[in-house]
């Protein structure tokens, strides 16, 4: 009798299954372990996570490392996700500065067009001038209101105000005349003076109409057709806002800069195909699908997508000590998305949503690199270590330990970085595929489209249900049901959208509604998981048709997602396929499939 440990190094977690081997081939599984993967999958940094997960599993079965006869690890191909922009790096704006950050409490109502003047310099303004007053944070709201009223009585035509503090309503309530007031402008000191400006505040519940329309801006500033074309990014950024400001600046103040999206070169056995990122994700994936046996994928030099692929190679070269040129990319997943881009010339840190293509790239698995990890483990633990096999093939062997499963069978192994599919026939013959893109790609899309700048927050939005705090004692769940609580909530989360994570209410501090967050999350999961799973099953199907597959078992960490299994089950039901979550060894749910499968091949 001896103990064997199967180890699956994943992009997010490292999993262990320990089995007791008797009489040469009788296998009895005794425990499992799981920890967060250390470092990028397929690199020497993984070793700490492997040892931690192994110790966890050994402790569960009261066994020491000295009792292990063999450790078997998976072949690991790392996956790195990134975004290749279509409208690149800087929004194009010429001769304009804009503000449209949608403060929660602007003052007044209407549209005003005039020359920008500091409120403390109104004395120098002639009575027939039309002005927009600039009120910096050093100016008290009572003083500001009194000053505006004073000069209105003197005949100065004040038609709007831009305020640095959160004083819009306070000033408006003290004025003798209703004017549009935009407040909370962070960088107000940078607003150019004596320049023509337009200020617009919509009524409660409304949105700006003049400044969100490029022809409205053209009317205000007397622009020609070419100039109107250049202000389209400004008007797009202001769509849906309740307040906005546009200021015409001296020629040359804001420069135009472009970096092209670039082309992707996909090299197969027979030919190299070229596709432009600007053609979109569906065209990119069409070319990927039509390229037989991809050997490498590169981006056009000097472009955004070229830089992305080069970063992937640089990261992997540094981590694995391999030559930069020897790093080959074997698969990509491209998804259409949107990315908030900072507006050049913006004075309240404004952003505009620009079209983008999200790309996950998979580096070709390197057995030599995995052998380095195996040798390092052997030296550290004094236990024999070998490479156990391809993940997708091992996963299907692990999935067959699910109660009620049998050959023939197909599996979808959905992890953090990759989606694997494999199929086994009645004779035990296995066909498999290993594709880039899974849970991390979904998180990246949520992070980008909501402008969160927090991978951890985006991960929580992906994994947990949402709710709206409607009072200090009750919430409305995203499915519409209401839940009441005996203890009141922290007042800071009142009226906020929150994440329901392990009994805690975590606020999402962005302006997006719960409906928008739900929509972005669902669409991201459909773009990655549903589309990708159909692609993967089509590849491994003996006939190329999903309809010829009867049963599919869902395994991997992303199968634990509260939405993904249902989305995939619904999608596959249209093909007459029965799909459901696996339960490895009847104990671990959809987890531990690869680690278990490695041991079944002992």
Coordinates of C-alpha atoms in Angstrom, one line a residue:
X1 CA 0.0 0.0 0.0
X2 CA 1.1 3.5 -0.8
X3 CA -0.3 7.0 -1.1
X4 CA -0.4 9.0 -4.4
X5 CA -1.2 12.7 -4.8
X6 CA -2.7 14.1 -7.9
X7 CA -2.2 17.8 -8.2
X8 CA -4.0 20.2 -10.5
X9 CA -2.3 23.6 -10.8
X10 CA -5.0 26.0 -12.1
X11 CA -5.0 29.7 -12.9
X12 CA -6.9 30.5 -9.7
X13 CA -6.6 27.5 -7.4
X14 CA -4.3 24.5 -6.9
X15 CA -6.2 21.3 -6.0
X16 CA -4.9 18.0 -4.6
X17 CA -6.5 14.6 -4.4
X18 CA -4.8 11.9 -2.3
X19 CA -5.5 8.3 -3.1
X20 CA -4.4 5.1 -1.4
X21 CA -3.2 2.4 -3.8
X22 CA -3.5 -1.2 -2.8
X23 CA -2.6 -4.4 -4.7
X24 CA -1.1 -2.4 -7.5
X25 CA -4.3 -1.0 -9.0
X26 CA -7.0 -0.8 -6.3
X27 CA -7.6 3.0 -5.7
X28 CA -9.3 4.5 -2.7
X29 CA -9.5 8.3 -2.4
X30 CA -8.9 9.5 1.1
X31 CA -8.8 13.3 1.0
X32 CA -8.5 16.5 -1.0
X33 CA -7.1 20.0 -0.6
X34 CA -7.5 23.4 -2.3
X35 CA -5.6 26.7 -2.0
X36 CA -5.2 29.8 -4.1
X37 CA -2.6 29.4 -6.8
X38 CA 0.7 31.2 -6.1
X39 CA 2.1 33.0 -9.2
X40 CA 1.0 32.6 -12.8
X41 CA 0.1 29.1 -13.7
X42 CA 2.9 27.0 -15.2
X43 CA 5.7 28.9 -13.4
X44 CA 8.1 28.0 -10.5
X45 CA 6.0 30.4 -8.3
X46 CA 3.3 27.7 -8.2
X47 CA 5.4 25.5 -5.9
X48 CA 4.4 27.2 -2.7
X49 CA 0.7 26.8 -3.5
X50 CA 1.3 23.1 -4.4
X51 CA 3.0 22.4 -1.0
X52 CA 0.3 24.3 0.9
X53 CA -2.5 22.4 -0.8
X54 CA -0.7 19.1 -0.4
X55 CA -0.2 19.7 3.4
X56 CA -3.9 20.6 3.7
X57 CA -4.9 17.3 2.1
X58 CA -2.4 15.3 4.1
X59 CA -3.6 16.8 7.4
X60 CA -7.2 15.8 6.5
X61 CA -6.2 12.1 6.2
X62 CA -3.7 12.2 9.1
X63 CA -0.8 11.3 6.8
X64 CA 2.7 12.7 6.6
X65 CA 4.6 13.6 3.5
X66 CA 7.0 10.7 4.1
X67 CA 4.1 8.3 3.3
X68 CA 3.7 9.6 -0.2
X69 CA 5.0 7.3 -2.8
X70 CA 4.4 9.5 -5.8
X71 CA 3.2 13.0 -6.8
X72 CA 1.6 13.5 -10.2
X73 CA 1.0 17.1 -11.6
X74 CA -0.9 18.3 -14.6
X75 CA 0.4 19.9 -17.8
X76 CA -0.3 23.6 -17.2
X77 CA -0.8 26.2 -19.9
X78 CA -1.0 29.8 -18.5
X79 CA -3.7 32.2 -19.7
X80 CA -3.4 36.0 -19.6
X81 CA -6.3 38.3 -20.3
X82 CA -6.0 41.9 -21.6
X83 CA -7.9 44.5 -23.5
X84 CA -7.0 45.6 -27.0
X85 CA -8.7 49.0 -27.6
X86 CA -10.5 49.8 -30.8
X87 CA -10.7 53.5 -30.2
X88 CA -7.4 53.9 -28.6
X89 CA -5.9 55.3 -25.4
X90 CA -7.1 58.9 -25.7
X91 CA -10.5 60.1 -26.8
X92 CA -10.1 62.6 -29.7
X93 CA -11.0 66.2 -28.7
X94 CA -9.8 69.3 -30.4
X95 CA -10.3 72.9 -29.3
X96 CA -12.7 72.0 -26.4
X97 CA -12.7 71.3 -22.7
X98 CA -15.7 69.6 -21.3
X99 CA -17.3 68.8 -17.9
X100 CA -20.1 66.3 -17.5
X101 CA -19.6 64.3 -14.4
X102 CA -23.3 64.1 -13.4
X103 CA -23.2 65.5 -9.8
X104 CA -26.0 64.3 -7.7
X105 CA -27.3 67.8 -6.8
X106 CA -26.8 70.4 -9.6
X107 CA -28.6 73.6 -9.0
X108 CA -31.2 75.4 -11.1
X109 CA -32.4 74.4 -14.6
X110 CA -31.9 75.3 -18.3
X111 CA -29.1 76.1 -20.7
X112 CA -26.8 79.1 -20.5
X113 CA -24.2 80.3 -23.0
X114 CA -21.6 83.0 -22.1
X115 CA -18.0 84.0 -21.3
X116 CA -16.3 82.4 -18.3
X117 CA -15.6 84.9 -15.5
X118 CA -14.2 84.5 -12.0
X119 CA -16.9 85.6 -9.6
X120 CA -14.5 87.9 -7.9
X121 CA -13.8 89.7 -11.2
X122 CA -17.4 90.6 -12.0
X123 CA -16.7 94.3 -11.3
X124 CA -14.8 94.5 -14.6
X125 CA -17.6 93.1 -16.7
X126 CA -19.7 95.4 -18.8
X127 CA -23.4 95.3 -18.2
X128 CA -24.3 94.0 -21.7
X129 CA -22.0 91.0 -21.5
X130 CA -23.4 87.4 -21.0
X131 CA -21.3 85.5 -18.5
X132 CA -20.9 82.1 -16.8
X133 CA -19.4 82.7 -13.3
X134 CA -16.6 80.5 -12.0
X135 CA -16.9 79.8 -8.2
X136 CA -13.8 78.3 -6.7
X137 CA -13.9 76.4 -3.3
X138 CA -12.4 79.3 -1.4
X139 CA -15.7 81.2 -2.1
X140 CA -18.5 80.7 0.5
X141 CA -22.0 79.8 -1.0
X142 CA -23.7 82.7 0.8
X143 CA -21.1 85.2 -0.6
X144 CA -21.5 83.6 -4.0
X145 CA -25.3 84.0 -4.0
X146 CA -25.1 87.6 -2.7
X147 CA -22.6 88.5 -5.4
X148 CA -24.5 87.0 -8.2
X149 CA -27.7 88.8 -7.1
X150 CA -25.8 92.0 -6.8
X151 CA -24.5 92.0 -10.3
X152 CA -27.8 90.7 -11.7
X153 CA -29.4 93.9 -10.3
X154 CA -26.6 95.9 -11.9
X155 CA -27.6 94.5 -15.3
X156 CA -24.8 91.9 -15.8
X157 CA -26.4 89.0 -17.7
X158 CA -25.3 86.0 -15.6
X159 CA -26.7 82.9 -17.3
X160 CA -24.9 80.0 -15.5
X161 CA -22.4 79.0 -12.9
X162 CA -19.7 76.4 -12.5
X163 CA -18.9 75.6 -8.8
X164 CA -16.0 73.6 -7.2
X165 CA -17.7 72.8 -3.9
X166 CA -20.9 70.7 -3.5
X167 CA -22.9 74.0 -3.3
X168 CA -25.1 74.0 -6.3
X169 CA -28.5 73.7 -4.5
X170 CA -27.4 76.1 -1.7
X171 CA -26.5 78.8 -4.1
X172 CA -29.6 78.3 -6.3
X173 CA -32.0 78.6 -3.3
X174 CA -30.6 82.1 -2.6
X175 CA -30.7 83.5 -6.1
X176 CA -33.3 86.0 -7.5
X177 CA -33.0 84.4 -10.9
X178 CA -33.0 80.7 -11.9
X179 CA -29.8 79.8 -13.7
X180 CA -28.1 76.4 -14.4
X181 CA -25.4 75.6 -11.9
X182 CA -23.0 72.6 -12.2
X183 CA -21.1 71.9 -9.0
X184 CA -18.5 69.4 -7.7
X185 CA -16.0 70.3 -10.5
X186 CA -12.7 68.9 -9.1
X187 CA -10.3 70.8 -11.3
X188 CA -12.2 74.1 -11.6
X189 CA -9.0 76.2 -11.3
X190 CA -8.0 74.8 -14.7
X191 CA -11.2 76.1 -16.4
X192 CA -10.0 78.8 -18.9
X193 CA -11.3 82.3 -18.3
X194 CA -12.8 84.7 -20.9
X195 CA -13.7 81.7 -23.1
X196 CA -17.1 80.9 -24.5
X197 CA -18.9 78.2 -22.5
X198 CA -22.2 76.4 -22.4
X199 CA -23.8 75.1 -19.1
X200 CA -26.9 72.8 -19.1
X201 CA -28.9 71.4 -16.2
X202 CA -31.9 69.2 -16.9
X203 CA -34.9 68.9 -14.7
X204 CA -35.1 66.2 -12.0
X205 CA -35.3 62.9 -13.7
X206 CA -34.3 64.3 -17.1
X207 CA -31.0 64.4 -19.0
X208 CA -29.2 67.0 -21.0
X209 CA -30.3 67.4 -24.6
X210 CA -28.4 70.2 -26.1
X211 CA -24.8 69.3 -25.1
X212 CA -25.3 65.6 -25.6
X213 CA -26.0 66.3 -29.2
X214 CA -23.1 67.1 -31.5
X215 CA -25.3 69.4 -33.6
X216 CA -26.4 71.1 -30.4
X217 CA -22.7 71.8 -29.5
X218 CA -22.2 73.0 -33.1
X219 CA -25.1 75.4 -32.8
X220 CA -23.8 76.9 -29.5
X221 CA -20.2 77.4 -30.8
X222 CA -20.9 78.0 -34.5
X223 CA -18.9 75.0 -35.6
X224 CA -18.4 73.8 -39.2
X225 CA -18.9 70.2 -40.4
X226 CA -15.2 69.2 -39.7
X227 CA -15.2 70.7 -36.3
X228 CA -18.6 69.1 -35.5
X229 CA -17.0 65.7 -36.3
X230 CA -14.3 66.3 -33.7
X231 CA -16.8 67.0 -30.9
X232 CA -18.7 63.7 -31.2
X233 CA -16.7 62.1 -28.4
X234 CA -17.7 65.0 -26.1
X235 CA -21.4 64.6 -26.8
X236 CA -21.2 60.8 -26.4
X237 CA -19.6 61.3 -23.0
X238 CA -22.4 63.5 -21.9
X239 CA -25.3 61.2 -22.9
X240 CA -27.5 60.3 -19.9
X241 CA -26.1 63.1 -17.7
X242 CA -28.3 65.5 -15.8
X243 CA -25.7 68.3 -16.1
X244 CA -22.9 69.3 -18.4
X245 CA -20.5 72.0 -19.4
X246 CA -18.6 72.5 -22.7
X247 CA -15.9 75.2 -23.0
X248 CA -14.2 76.3 -26.3
X249 CA -10.5 76.6 -25.6
X250 CA -7.7 78.2 -27.7
X251 CA -6.6 76.3 -30.8
X252 CA -3.9 73.7 -29.9
X253 CA -4.7 73.4 -26.2
X254 CA -5.9 69.9 -26.6
X255 CA -4.0 67.7 -29.0
X256 CA -5.3 64.8 -30.9
X257 CA -3.4 61.4 -30.6
X258 CA -4.2 58.0 -32.1
X259 CA -2.7 54.6 -31.6
X260 CA -4.3 52.1 -34.1
X261 CA -5.9 49.0 -32.8
X262 CA -3.8 46.9 -35.2
X263 CA -3.9 43.5 -36.9
X264 CA -3.6 40.0 -35.5
X265 CA -1.4 37.5 -37.4
X266 CA -2.5 33.9 -36.8
X267 CA 0.0 31.3 -38.0
X268 CA -1.3 27.7 -38.6
X269 CA 0.3 24.7 -40.1
X270 CA -0.7 25.5 -43.7
X271 CA -1.1 29.3 -43.7
X272 CA -1.0 32.6 -41.8
X273 CA -4.3 34.5 -41.5
X274 CA -4.5 38.3 -40.8
X275 CA -7.5 39.9 -39.1
X276 CA -8.0 43.6 -38.0
X277 CA -9.1 44.2 -34.4
X278 CA -11.4 46.9 -35.6
X279 CA -13.4 44.1 -37.4
X280 CA -14.6 43.0 -34.0
X281 CA -14.5 39.9 -31.9
X282 CA -16.8 37.7 -34.0
X283 CA -14.5 38.2 -37.1
X284 CA -11.4 37.5 -35.0
X285 CA -12.9 34.2 -33.7
X286 CA -14.1 33.3 -37.2
X287 CA -10.5 33.5 -38.4
X288 CA -9.2 31.6 -35.3
X289 CA -11.7 28.8 -35.9
X290 CA -10.7 28.5 -39.6
X291 CA -7.0 28.3 -38.9
X292 CA -5.9 24.6 -38.6
X293 CA -3.5 23.8 -35.7
X294 CA -2.4 27.2 -34.5
X295 CA 1.3 27.4 -34.0
X296 CA 1.6 31.1 -32.9
X297 CA -0.3 34.4 -32.7
X298 CA 1.3 37.8 -33.0
X299 CA 0.1 41.4 -33.1
X300 CA 1.1 44.1 -35.5
X301 CA 4.1 46.0 -34.1
X302 CA 3.4 49.6 -33.0
X303 CA -0.3 49.0 -32.4
X304 CA -2.4 48.4 -29.3
X305 CA -2.9 44.7 -29.9
X306 CA 0.7 44.2 -30.8
X307 CA 1.7 45.7 -27.4
X308 CA -0.7 43.4 -25.7
X309 CA 0.8 40.2 -27.1
X310 CA 4.3 41.5 -26.5
X311 CA 3.4 42.0 -22.8
X312 CA 2.2 38.4 -22.6
X313 CA 5.5 37.2 -24.0
X314 CA 7.6 39.4 -21.8
X315 CA 5.7 38.3 -18.6
X316 CA 6.1 34.6 -19.5
X317 CA 9.7 35.0 -20.6
X318 CA 10.6 36.7 -17.3
X319 CA 8.8 34.1 -15.1
X320 CA 10.0 31.0 -16.9
X321 CA 13.5 32.2 -17.9
X322 CA 12.8 31.2 -21.5
X323 CA 13.9 33.2 -24.5
X324 CA 11.4 35.9 -25.4
X325 CA 11.1 34.6 -29.0
X326 CA 10.4 31.1 -27.9
X327 CA 7.1 32.0 -26.2
X328 CA 4.3 30.8 -28.5
X329 CA 0.6 31.7 -28.1
X330 CA -1.6 28.8 -29.0
X331 CA -5.1 30.2 -28.6
X332 CA -7.0 33.4 -28.0
X333 CA -10.6 34.3 -27.0
X334 CA -11.8 37.7 -28.3
X335 CA -14.9 39.4 -26.9
X336 CA -16.5 42.7 -27.8
X337 CA -16.7 45.1 -24.8
X338 CA -16.6 48.7 -23.7
X339 CA -13.9 50.5 -21.8
X340 CA -14.1 53.8 -20.0
X341 CA -11.5 56.1 -21.4
X342 CA -10.4 59.4 -19.8
X343 CA -11.5 62.4 -21.7
X344 CA -8.6 64.6 -22.8
X345 CA -9.3 68.1 -21.6
X346 CA -11.9 66.9 -19.0
X347 CA -11.9 69.0 -15.8
X348 CA -14.0 66.7 -13.6
X349 CA -12.2 63.4 -14.5
X350 CA -14.8 62.6 -17.1
X351 CA -14.8 59.3 -19.0
X352 CA -16.4 58.1 -22.2
X353 CA -17.2 54.5 -23.0
X354 CA -15.3 53.4 -26.1
X355 CA -15.5 50.2 -28.1
X356 CA -12.9 47.6 -27.3
X357 CA -12.0 44.0 -27.8
X358 CA -11.1 42.0 -24.8
X359 CA -8.6 39.2 -25.5
X360 CA -7.4 36.3 -23.4
X361 CA -4.2 34.7 -24.7
X362 CA -3.0 31.2 -23.9
X363 CA 0.7 30.4 -24.0
X364 CA 1.6 27.0 -25.5
X365 CA 2.2 24.4 -22.8
X366 CA 5.8 23.7 -22.2
X367 CA 6.6 20.2 -20.8
X368 CA 10.2 21.3 -20.2
X369 CA 8.9 24.1 -17.9
X370 CA 6.6 21.7 -16.1
X371 CA 9.5 19.3 -15.7
X372 CA 11.4 22.1 -13.9
X373 CA 8.5 22.5 -11.5
X374 CA 8.4 18.7 -11.0
X375 CA 12.2 18.5 -10.3
X376 CA 12.0 21.4 -7.9
X377 CA 9.1 19.7 -6.0
X378 CA 11.1 16.4 -5.9
X379 CA 14.1 18.2 -4.4
X380 CA 12.0 20.0 -1.8
X381 CA 9.8 17.1 -0.7
X382 CA 12.1 14.1 -1.4
X383 CA 9.2 12.4 -3.2
X384 CA 9.1 11.1 -6.8
X385 CA 7.2 13.7 -9.0
X386 CA 6.0 13.1 -12.6
X387 CA 3.8 14.9 -15.1
X388 CA 0.4 13.2 -15.2
X389 CA -1.2 14.3 -18.4
X390 CA -3.3 16.8 -20.3
X391 CA -5.9 18.6 -18.2
X392 CA -8.9 18.0 -20.3
X393 CA -8.3 14.3 -20.5
X394 CA -7.7 14.0 -16.8
X395 CA -10.8 16.1 -16.1
X396 CA -13.1 13.6 -17.9
X397 CA -11.6 10.7 -15.9
X398 CA -12.3 12.6 -12.7
X399 CA -15.8 13.5 -13.9
X400 CA -16.6 9.8 -14.4
X401 CA -16.5 9.5 -10.6
X402 CA -19.7 11.6 -10.5
X403 CA -22.6 9.3 -9.3
X404 CA -24.8 8.4 -12.2
X405 CA -22.3 9.1 -15.0
X406 CA -21.0 6.7 -17.5
X407 CA -19.3 6.4 -20.9
X408 CA -19.9 7.9 -23.5
X409 CA -19.6 11.3 -21.8
X410 CA -18.4 14.9 -22.5
X411 CA -17.2 17.4 -20.0
X412 CA -16.7 21.1 -19.9
X413 CA -14.0 22.1 -17.4
X414 CA -14.4 25.8 -16.7
X415 CA -11.7 27.4 -14.6
X416 CA -10.4 30.9 -14.1
X417 CA -8.2 31.1 -17.2
X418 CA -9.2 28.3 -19.6
X419 CA -12.2 26.3 -20.8
X420 CA -11.4 22.7 -21.6
X421 CA -13.7 20.2 -23.3
X422 CA -13.2 16.5 -23.7
X423 CA -15.3 13.5 -24.8
X424 CA -14.8 9.8 -24.1
X425 CA -16.5 7.1 -26.1
X426 CA -17.5 3.6 -25.0
X427 CA -14.1 2.2 -25.8
X428 CA -12.4 4.7 -23.5
X429 CA -10.9 6.8 -26.3
X430 CA -10.6 10.5 -25.4
X431 CA -10.6 13.6 -27.6
X432 CA -9.9 17.0 -25.9
X433 CA -9.3 20.7 -26.5
X434 CA -7.8 23.4 -24.3
X435 CA -9.0 26.9 -25.0
X436 CA -8.1 30.4 -23.6
X437 CA -10.7 32.3 -21.6
X438 CA -13.0 31.6 -18.7
X439 CA -13.8 33.1 -15.3
X440 CA -11.0 35.7 -15.2
X441 CA -12.1 37.0 -18.6
X442 CA -15.7 37.5 -17.3
X443 CA -14.2 39.4 -14.3
X444 CA -12.1 41.6 -16.6
X445 CA -15.2 42.5 -18.7
X446 CA -17.2 43.4 -15.7
X447 CA -14.3 45.5 -14.3
X448 CA -13.8 47.3 -17.6
X449 CA -17.4 48.0 -18.5
X450 CA -18.4 49.3 -15.1
X451 CA -15.1 51.2 -14.7
X452 CA -14.4 49.7 -11.3
X453 CA -10.6 49.7 -11.3
X454 CA -10.8 46.8 -8.8
X455 CA -10.5 43.2 -9.9
X456 CA -11.6 42.0 -6.5
X457 CA -14.8 44.0 -6.5
X458 CA -15.5 42.8 -10.1
X459 CA -14.9 39.2 -9.0
X460 CA -17.4 39.6 -6.1
X461 CA -20.0 41.1 -8.5
X462 CA -19.5 38.1 -10.8
X463 CA -19.8 35.5 -8.0
X464 CA -22.5 36.8 -5.7
X465 CA -26.1 38.0 -6.0
X466 CA -27.0 41.7 -5.8
X467 CA -29.6 43.6 -3.8
X468 CA -30.8 47.2 -3.4
X469 CA -31.0 48.7 0.2
X470 CA -34.4 50.3 0.2
X471 CA -34.6 51.3 3.8
X472 CA -32.4 50.9 6.9
X473 CA -34.3 47.6 7.7
X474 CA -35.0 45.9 4.3
X475 CA -33.4 45.1 1.0
X476 CA -34.9 44.1 -2.4
X477 CA -33.0 41.1 -3.9
X478 CA -32.1 41.2 -7.6
X479 CA -34.9 38.7 -8.3
X480 CA -37.4 41.2 -6.8
X481 CA -38.0 39.5 -3.5
X482 CA -37.9 41.6 -0.3
X483 CA -36.1 40.6 2.9
X484 CA -36.5 42.4 6.3
X485 CA -33.9 42.6 9.1
X486 CA -34.3 43.1 12.8
X487 CA -31.1 45.2 13.2
X488 CA -30.8 48.4 11.1
X489 CA -28.0 48.7 8.5
X490 CA -25.1 51.2 8.5
X491 CA -26.7 54.4 7.1
X492 CA -23.8 54.7 4.6
X493 CA -25.3 51.9 2.5
X494 CA -28.8 53.3 2.4
X495 CA -30.1 53.4 -1.3
X496 CA -27.0 51.6 -2.4
X497 CA -26.7 48.5 -4.6
X498 CA -24.9 45.9 -2.5
X499 CA -23.2 42.5 -3.0
X500 CA -24.6 39.7 -0.8
X501 CA -21.3 38.0 0.2
X502 CA -21.2 35.4 2.9
X503 CA -23.8 37.2 5.1
X504 CA -22.3 40.6 4.5
X505 CA -23.7 43.6 2.5
X506 CA -20.8 45.1 0.4
X507 CA -21.7 48.4 -1.2
X508 CA -20.9 49.0 -4.9
X509 CA -19.9 52.7 -4.9
X510 CA -20.7 53.5 -8.5
X511 CA -23.6 55.4 -10.1
X512 CA -24.8 52.4 -12.2
X513 CA -28.2 51.0 -11.4
X514 CA -28.7 47.4 -10.2
X515 CA -30.4 46.6 -13.5
X516 CA -27.3 47.8 -15.5
X517 CA -24.9 45.8 -13.3
X518 CA -27.0 42.7 -13.7
X519 CA -27.2 43.1 -17.4
X520 CA -23.4 43.7 -17.8
X521 CA -22.7 40.6 -15.6
X522 CA -25.1 38.3 -17.5
X523 CA -23.9 39.4 -20.9
X524 CA -20.3 39.0 -19.9
X525 CA -21.0 35.4 -18.8
X526 CA -22.8 34.6 -22.0
X527 CA -20.1 36.1 -24.2
X528 CA -17.4 34.0 -22.5
X529 CA -18.9 30.8 -21.1
X530 CA -21.9 30.1 -23.4
X531 CA -20.2 31.0 -26.7
X532 CA -16.9 29.4 -25.6
X533 CA -18.5 26.1 -24.4
X534 CA -20.4 25.7 -27.7
X535 CA -17.1 26.3 -29.6
X536 CA -15.3 23.8 -27.4
X537 CA -17.9 21.0 -27.7
X538 CA -18.1 21.5 -31.5
X539 CA -14.4 20.9 -31.7
X540 CA -14.4 17.6 -29.7
X541 CA -17.6 16.2 -31.1
X542 CA -16.8 13.2 -33.4
X543 CA -19.0 14.7 -36.1
X544 CA -18.4 18.4 -35.4
X545 CA -22.1 18.7 -34.3
X546 CA -23.1 19.3 -30.7
X547 CA -26.4 17.4 -31.4
X548 CA -24.4 14.2 -31.4
X549 CA -23.4 14.6 -27.8
X550 CA -25.9 13.3 -25.3
X551 CA -24.5 14.0 -21.8
X552 CA -22.3 16.8 -20.6
X553 CA -20.9 17.2 -17.1
X554 CA -19.8 20.7 -15.9
X555 CA -16.7 20.8 -13.7
X556 CA -14.2 23.4 -12.6
X557 CA -14.4 26.4 -10.3
X558 CA -16.6 28.4 -12.6
X559 CA -19.2 25.7 -12.5
X560 CA -19.8 26.8 -8.9
X561 CA -21.0 30.2 -10.2
X562 CA -24.7 30.8 -9.2
X563 CA -25.6 31.7 -12.8
X564 CA -23.2 29.9 -15.2
X565 CA -24.5 26.3 -15.0
X566 CA -28.1 27.5 -15.7
X567 CA -26.9 29.6 -18.6
X568 CA -25.0 26.7 -20.2
X569 CA -27.7 24.1 -19.4
X570 CA -30.3 26.4 -21.1
X571 CA -28.0 26.9 -24.1
X572 CA -27.2 23.2 -24.6
X573 CA -30.9 22.2 -24.2
X574 CA -31.5 23.7 -27.6
X575 CA -29.3 21.0 -29.0
X576 CA -31.0 18.2 -27.1
X577 CA -28.0 17.9 -24.8
X578 CA -28.4 16.9 -21.1
X579 CA -26.0 19.0 -19.0
X580 CA -25.5 19.3 -15.2
X581 CA -23.0 20.1 -12.5
X582 CA -20.6 17.3 -11.6
X583 CA -20.0 15.8 -8.2
X584 CA -16.5 14.5 -8.1
X585 CA -16.2 11.2 -6.1
X586 CA -19.7 12.1 -4.8
X587 CA -18.0 14.6 -2.4
X588 CA -16.4 17.6 -4.0
X589 CA -19.0 18.9 -6.3
X590 CA -17.5 20.1 -9.6
X591 CA -14.1 20.7 -8.1
X592 CA -11.1 18.4 -8.0
X593 CA -11.9 16.7 -11.4
X594 CA -8.3 17.0 -12.8
X595 CA -6.5 16.1 -9.6
X596 CA -8.8 13.0 -9.2
X597 CA -8.4 12.1 -12.9
X598 CA -4.6 12.2 -12.6
X599 CA -4.8 9.5 -9.9
X600 CA -7.2 7.2 -11.9
X601 CA -4.5 7.0 -14.6
X602 CA -2.0 5.7 -12.1

